[in-house]
Each structure stands twice: as C-alpha cells, then as structure tokens.
Coordinates of N, CA and C in Angstrom, one line a residue:
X267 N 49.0 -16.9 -55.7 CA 48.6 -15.9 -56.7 C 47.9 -14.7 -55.9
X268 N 47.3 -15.3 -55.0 CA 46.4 -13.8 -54.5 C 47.5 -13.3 -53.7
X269 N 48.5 -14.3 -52.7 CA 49.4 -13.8 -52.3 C 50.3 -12.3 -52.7
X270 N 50.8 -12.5 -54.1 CA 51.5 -11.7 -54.6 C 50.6 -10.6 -55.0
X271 N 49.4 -10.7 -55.6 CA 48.5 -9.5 -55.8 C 48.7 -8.5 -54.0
X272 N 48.5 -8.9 -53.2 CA 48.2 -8.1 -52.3 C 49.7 -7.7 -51.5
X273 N 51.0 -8.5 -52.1 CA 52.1 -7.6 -52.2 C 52.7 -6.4 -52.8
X274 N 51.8 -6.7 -54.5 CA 51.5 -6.1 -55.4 C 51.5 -4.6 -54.8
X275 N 49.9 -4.7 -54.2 CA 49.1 -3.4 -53.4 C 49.8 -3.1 -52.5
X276 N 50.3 -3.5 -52.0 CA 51.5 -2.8 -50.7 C 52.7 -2.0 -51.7
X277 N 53.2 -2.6 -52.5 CA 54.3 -2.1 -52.9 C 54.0 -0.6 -53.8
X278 N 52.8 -0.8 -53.9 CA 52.5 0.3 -55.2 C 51.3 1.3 -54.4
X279 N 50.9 0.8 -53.3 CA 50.4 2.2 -53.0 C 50.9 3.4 -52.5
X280 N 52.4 3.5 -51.7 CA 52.9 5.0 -51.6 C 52.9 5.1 -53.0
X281 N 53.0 4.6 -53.7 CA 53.4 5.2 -55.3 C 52.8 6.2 -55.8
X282 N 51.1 5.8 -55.2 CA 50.0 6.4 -55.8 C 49.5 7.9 -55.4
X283 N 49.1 8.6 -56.2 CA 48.4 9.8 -55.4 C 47.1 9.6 -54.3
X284 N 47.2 9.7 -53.0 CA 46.1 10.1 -52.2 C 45.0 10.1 -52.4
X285 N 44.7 10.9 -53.3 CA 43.4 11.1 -53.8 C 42.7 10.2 -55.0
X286 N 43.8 9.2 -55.6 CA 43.1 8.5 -57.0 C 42.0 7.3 -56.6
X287 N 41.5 7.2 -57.6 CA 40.5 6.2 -57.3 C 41.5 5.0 -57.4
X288 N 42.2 4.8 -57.8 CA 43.0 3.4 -57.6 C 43.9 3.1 -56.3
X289 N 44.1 4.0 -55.6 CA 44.7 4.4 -54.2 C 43.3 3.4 -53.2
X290 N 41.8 4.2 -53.3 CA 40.8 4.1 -52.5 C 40.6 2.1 -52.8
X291 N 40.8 2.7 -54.3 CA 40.3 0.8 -54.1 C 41.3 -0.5 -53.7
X292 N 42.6 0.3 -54.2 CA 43.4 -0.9 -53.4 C 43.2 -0.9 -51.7
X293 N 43.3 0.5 -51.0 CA 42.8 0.6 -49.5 C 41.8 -0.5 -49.1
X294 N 41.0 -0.4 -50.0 CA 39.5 -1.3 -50.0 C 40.2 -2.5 -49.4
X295 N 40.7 -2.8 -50.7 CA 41.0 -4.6 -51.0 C 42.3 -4.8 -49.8
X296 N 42.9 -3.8 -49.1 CA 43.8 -4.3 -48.2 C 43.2 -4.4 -47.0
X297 N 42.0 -3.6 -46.5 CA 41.0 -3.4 -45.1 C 40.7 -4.5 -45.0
X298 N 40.0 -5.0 -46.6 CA 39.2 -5.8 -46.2 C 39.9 -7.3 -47.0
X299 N 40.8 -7.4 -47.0 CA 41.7 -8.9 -47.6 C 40.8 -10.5 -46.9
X300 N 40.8 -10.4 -45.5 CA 40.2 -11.9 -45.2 C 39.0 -11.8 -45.7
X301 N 38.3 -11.1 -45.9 CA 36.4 -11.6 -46.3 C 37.1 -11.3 -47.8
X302 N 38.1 -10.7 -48.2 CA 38.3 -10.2 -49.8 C 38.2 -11.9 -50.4
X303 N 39.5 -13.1 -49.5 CA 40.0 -14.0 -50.1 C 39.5 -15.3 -48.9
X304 N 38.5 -14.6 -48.6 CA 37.5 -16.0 -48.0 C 37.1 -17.3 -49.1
X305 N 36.8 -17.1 -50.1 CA 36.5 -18.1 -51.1 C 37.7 -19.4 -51.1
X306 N 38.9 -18.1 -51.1 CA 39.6 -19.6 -51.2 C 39.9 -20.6 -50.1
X307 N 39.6 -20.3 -48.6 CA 39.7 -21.3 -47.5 C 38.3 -22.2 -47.9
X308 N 37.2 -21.8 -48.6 CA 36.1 -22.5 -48.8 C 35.3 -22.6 -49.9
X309 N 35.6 -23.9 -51.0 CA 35.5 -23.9 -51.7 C 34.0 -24.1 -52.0
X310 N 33.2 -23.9 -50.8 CA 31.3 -24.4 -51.4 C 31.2 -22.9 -51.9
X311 N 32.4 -21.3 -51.2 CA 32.0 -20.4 -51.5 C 32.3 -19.9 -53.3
X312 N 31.5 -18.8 -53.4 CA 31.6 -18.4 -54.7 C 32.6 -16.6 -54.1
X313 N 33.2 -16.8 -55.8 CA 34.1 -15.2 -55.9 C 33.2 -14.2 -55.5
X314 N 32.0 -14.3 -56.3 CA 31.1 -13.2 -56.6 C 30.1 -13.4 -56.0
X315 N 29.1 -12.6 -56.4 CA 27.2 -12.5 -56.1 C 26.8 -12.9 -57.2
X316 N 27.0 -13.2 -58.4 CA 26.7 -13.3 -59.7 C 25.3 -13.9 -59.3
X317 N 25.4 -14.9 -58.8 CA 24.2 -15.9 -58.8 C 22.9 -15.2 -58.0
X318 N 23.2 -15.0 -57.0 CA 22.3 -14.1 -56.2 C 21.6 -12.8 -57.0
X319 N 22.4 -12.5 -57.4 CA 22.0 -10.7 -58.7 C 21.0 -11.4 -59.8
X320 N 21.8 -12.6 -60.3 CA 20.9 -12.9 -61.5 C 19.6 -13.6 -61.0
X321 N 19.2 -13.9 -59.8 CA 17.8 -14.7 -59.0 C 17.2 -13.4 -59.0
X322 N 17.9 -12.0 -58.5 CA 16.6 -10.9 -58.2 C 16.7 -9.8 -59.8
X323 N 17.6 -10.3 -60.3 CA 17.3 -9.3 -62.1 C 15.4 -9.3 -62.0
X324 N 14.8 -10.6 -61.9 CA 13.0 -9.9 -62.6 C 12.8 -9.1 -61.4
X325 N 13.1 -9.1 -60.2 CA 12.7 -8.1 -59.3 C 13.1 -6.6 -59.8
X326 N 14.3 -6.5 -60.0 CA 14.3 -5.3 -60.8 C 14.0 -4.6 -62.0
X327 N 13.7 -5.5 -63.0 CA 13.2 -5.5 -63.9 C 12.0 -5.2 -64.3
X328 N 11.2 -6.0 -63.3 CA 9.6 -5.5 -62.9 C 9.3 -4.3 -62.0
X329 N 10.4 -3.7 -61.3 CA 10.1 -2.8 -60.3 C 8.8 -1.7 -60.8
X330 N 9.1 -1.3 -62.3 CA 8.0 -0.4 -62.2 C 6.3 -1.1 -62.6
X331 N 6.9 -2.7 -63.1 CA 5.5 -3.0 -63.6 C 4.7 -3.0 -62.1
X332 N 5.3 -3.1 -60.9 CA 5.0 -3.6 -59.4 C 4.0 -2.8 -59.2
X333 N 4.6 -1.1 -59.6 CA 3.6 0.3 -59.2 C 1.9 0.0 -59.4
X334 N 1.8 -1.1 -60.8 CA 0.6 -1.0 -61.5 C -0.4 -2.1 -61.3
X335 N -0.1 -2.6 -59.7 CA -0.6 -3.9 -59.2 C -2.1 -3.6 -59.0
X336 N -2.5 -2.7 -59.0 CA -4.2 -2.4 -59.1 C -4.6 -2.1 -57.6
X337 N -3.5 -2.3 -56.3 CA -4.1 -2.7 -55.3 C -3.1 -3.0 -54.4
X338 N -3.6 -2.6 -53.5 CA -2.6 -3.3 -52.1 C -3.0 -4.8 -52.4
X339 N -4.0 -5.3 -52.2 CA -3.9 -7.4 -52.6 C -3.4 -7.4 -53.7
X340 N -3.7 -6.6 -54.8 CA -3.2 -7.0 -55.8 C -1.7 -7.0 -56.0
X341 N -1.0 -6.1 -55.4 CA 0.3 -6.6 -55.1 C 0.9 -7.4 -54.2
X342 N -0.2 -7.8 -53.2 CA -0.3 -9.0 -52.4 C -0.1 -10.3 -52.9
X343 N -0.9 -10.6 -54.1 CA -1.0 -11.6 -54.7 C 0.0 -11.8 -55.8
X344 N 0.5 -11.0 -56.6 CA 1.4 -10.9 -57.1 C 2.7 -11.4 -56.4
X345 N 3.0 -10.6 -55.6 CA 4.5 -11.4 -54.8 C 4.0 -12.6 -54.4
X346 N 3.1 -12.9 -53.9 CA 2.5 -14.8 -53.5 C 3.6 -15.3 -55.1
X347 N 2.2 -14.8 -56.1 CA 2.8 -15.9 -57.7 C 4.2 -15.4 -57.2
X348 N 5.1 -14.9 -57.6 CA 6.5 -14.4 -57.9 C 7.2 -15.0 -56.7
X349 N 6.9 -15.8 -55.2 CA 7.4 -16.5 -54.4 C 7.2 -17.6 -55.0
X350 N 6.4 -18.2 -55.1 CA 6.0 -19.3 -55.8 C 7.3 -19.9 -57.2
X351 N 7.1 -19.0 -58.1 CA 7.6 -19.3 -59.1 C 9.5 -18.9 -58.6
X352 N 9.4 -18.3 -57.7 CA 11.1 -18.7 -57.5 C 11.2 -19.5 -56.7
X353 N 10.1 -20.0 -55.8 CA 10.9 -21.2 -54.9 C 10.4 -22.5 -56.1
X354 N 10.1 -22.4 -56.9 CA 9.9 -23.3 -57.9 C 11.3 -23.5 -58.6
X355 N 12.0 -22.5 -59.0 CA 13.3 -22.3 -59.2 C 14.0 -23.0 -58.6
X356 N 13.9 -22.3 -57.5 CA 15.1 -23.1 -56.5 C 15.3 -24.5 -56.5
X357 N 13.9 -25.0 -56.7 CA 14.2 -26.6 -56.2 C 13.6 -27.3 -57.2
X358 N 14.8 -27.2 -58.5 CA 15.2 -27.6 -59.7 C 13.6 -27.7 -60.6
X359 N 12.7 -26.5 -60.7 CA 11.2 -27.4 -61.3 C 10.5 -25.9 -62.4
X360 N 9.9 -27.0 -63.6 CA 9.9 -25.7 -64.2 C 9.1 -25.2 -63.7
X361 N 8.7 -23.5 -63.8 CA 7.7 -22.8 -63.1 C 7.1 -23.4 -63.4
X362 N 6.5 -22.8 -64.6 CA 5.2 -23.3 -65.4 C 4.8 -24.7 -65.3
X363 N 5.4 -25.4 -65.4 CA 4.8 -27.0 -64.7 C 3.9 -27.3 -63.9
X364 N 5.3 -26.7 -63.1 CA 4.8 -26.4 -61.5 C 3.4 -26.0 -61.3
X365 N 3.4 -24.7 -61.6 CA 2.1 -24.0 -61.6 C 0.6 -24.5 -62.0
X366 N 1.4 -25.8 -63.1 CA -0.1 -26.6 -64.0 C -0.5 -27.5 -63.2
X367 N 0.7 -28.1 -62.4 CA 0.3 -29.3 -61.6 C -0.3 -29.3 -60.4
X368 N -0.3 -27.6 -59.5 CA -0.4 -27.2 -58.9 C -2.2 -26.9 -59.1
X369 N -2.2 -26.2 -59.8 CA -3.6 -25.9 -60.6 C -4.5 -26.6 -60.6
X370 N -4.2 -28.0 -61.4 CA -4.7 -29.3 -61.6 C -5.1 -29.8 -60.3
X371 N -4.3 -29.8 -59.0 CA -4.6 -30.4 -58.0 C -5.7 -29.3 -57.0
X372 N -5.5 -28.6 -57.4 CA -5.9 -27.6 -55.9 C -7.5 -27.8 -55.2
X373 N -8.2 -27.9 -56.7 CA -9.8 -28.0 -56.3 C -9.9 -29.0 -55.6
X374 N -9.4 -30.0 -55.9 CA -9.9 -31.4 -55.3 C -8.6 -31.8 -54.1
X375 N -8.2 -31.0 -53.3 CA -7.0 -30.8 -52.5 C -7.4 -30.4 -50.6
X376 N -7.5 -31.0 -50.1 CA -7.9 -30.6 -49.1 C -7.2 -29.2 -48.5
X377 N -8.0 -28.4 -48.1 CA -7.2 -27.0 -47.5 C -6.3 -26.9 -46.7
X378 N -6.5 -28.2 -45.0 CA -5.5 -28.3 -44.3 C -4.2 -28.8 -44.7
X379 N -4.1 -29.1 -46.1 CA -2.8 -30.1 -46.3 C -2.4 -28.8 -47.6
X380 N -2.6 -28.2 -47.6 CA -2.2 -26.6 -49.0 C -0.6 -26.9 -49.0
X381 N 0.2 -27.2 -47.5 CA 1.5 -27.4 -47.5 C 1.5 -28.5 -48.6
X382 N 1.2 -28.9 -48.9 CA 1.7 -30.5 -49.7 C 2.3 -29.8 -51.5
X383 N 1.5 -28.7 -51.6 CA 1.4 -28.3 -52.7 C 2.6 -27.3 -53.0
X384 N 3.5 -27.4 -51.8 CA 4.5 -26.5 -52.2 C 5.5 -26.9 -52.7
X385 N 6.6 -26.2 -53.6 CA 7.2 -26.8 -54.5 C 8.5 -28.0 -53.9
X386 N 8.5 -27.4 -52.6 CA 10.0 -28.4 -51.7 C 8.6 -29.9 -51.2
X387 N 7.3 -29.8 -51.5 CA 6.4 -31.1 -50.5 C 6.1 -31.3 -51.8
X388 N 5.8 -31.3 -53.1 CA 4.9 -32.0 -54.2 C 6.0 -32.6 -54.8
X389 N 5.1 -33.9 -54.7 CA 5.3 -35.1 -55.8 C 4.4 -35.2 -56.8
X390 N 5.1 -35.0 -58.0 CA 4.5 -35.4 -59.2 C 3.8 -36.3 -59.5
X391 N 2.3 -35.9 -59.9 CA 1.8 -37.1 -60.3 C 1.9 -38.0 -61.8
X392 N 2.1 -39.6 -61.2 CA 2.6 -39.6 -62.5 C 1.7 -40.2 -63.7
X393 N 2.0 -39.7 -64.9 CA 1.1 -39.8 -65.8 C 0.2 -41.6 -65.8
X394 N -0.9 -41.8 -66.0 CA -1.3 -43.3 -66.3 C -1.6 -43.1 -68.1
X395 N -0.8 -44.4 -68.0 CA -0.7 -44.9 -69.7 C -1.5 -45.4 -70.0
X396 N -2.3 -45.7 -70.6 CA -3.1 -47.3 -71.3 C -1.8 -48.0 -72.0
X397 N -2.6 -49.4 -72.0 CA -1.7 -50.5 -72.3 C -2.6 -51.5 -73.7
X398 N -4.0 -50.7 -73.3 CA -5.0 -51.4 -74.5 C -4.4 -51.0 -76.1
X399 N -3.8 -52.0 -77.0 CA -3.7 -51.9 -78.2 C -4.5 -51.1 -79.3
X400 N -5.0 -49.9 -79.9 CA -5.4 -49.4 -80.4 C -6.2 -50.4 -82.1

C-alpha cells in the first residue's frame, strides 16, 4: 500500500506545477520516505505524535496561566507539582491519589528516603479493615 502511494508521487509530480503546495509536499514525502515509512519495519512505533502532543496540550494550554506564577519559586514550584502530576501519569496512577497518598505520608517520612515517595518508588499503602462485627 504505501508502496504504490509513493509510485503514485513519482508518477504525478512532473504533472504538477513547480510552485504548488502539493508538488512541495509530495517532494517532502519522497526526501524523506524511510523515516516517512519507518513505522512499518517497527511495529512498537506509532504513525504519528498524537500521543506525545496530547501529554504536553496542559503545557500549552497553561502557557499563559505560567506568566502569573507570582515568582521565580513560584514558578519553580509549580513545574515541581506539574512534574509530579505527569510522572504520576506515566506510570498508570491517578494524580490526585497520588498526590493524597503522598501528602498523607510526607510528615512522618524521613527526608533521606523523599525518593521512595516518587511515583515509579511508592507502594500503596494498603487500607486496614476491621473485622469486629458492629
């Protein structure tokens, strides 16, 4: 299939005017054919960026709330939370959980071990039940 597309583009670009934008883009797509149809020798890869675009959408989306950080720390600390809450992402956990259980533990957390508390090192603690019959 992609084969014939990029016979397609051979056959039809003298066709084209020089100057059209569908001329430039097929040029594109013939320059650059192996990184174009890299996906298909490897299928862990994706067609697109999709996934990537949609992880930084609140970066752009916040860009101008960023201006109004109060502060150089304050926008210090802000990108801390906003690391936090995407590597919380990453490694399948709700933020907000995250954040509670995080919270919950910190006071009583020793400082040299802060690693433990990161979202790829914490284990959940798990709830205790009672078992006394009401």
């Amino acid at each position: 299939m992609i084969e014939s597309l990029h016979e397609w583009f051979e056959v039809s670009l003298p066709k084209l005017s020089r100057k059209s934008d569908t001329t430039a883009a097929i040029r594109y797509a013939l320059t650059l054919r192996q990184a174009l149809t890299r996906y298909c020798d490897d299928g862990s890869l994706e067609i697109d960026n999709n996934a990537a675009e949609r992880a930084l959408r609140a970066v752009a989306l916040g860009r101008k709330n960023y201006l109004f950080a109060g502060s150089d720390v304050g926008g210090e600390r802000a990108a801390s939370i906003y690391s936090l809450i995407g590597s919380a992402k990453l490694n399948g956990m709700d933020p907000e959980a995250y954040l509670r259980e995080v919270l919950t533990r910190i006071a009583d957390h020793p400082v040299n071990r802060i690693d433990d508390l990161l979202p790829w090192n914490l284990v959940p603690i798990q709830p205790t039940h009672s078992t006394a019959a009401a």
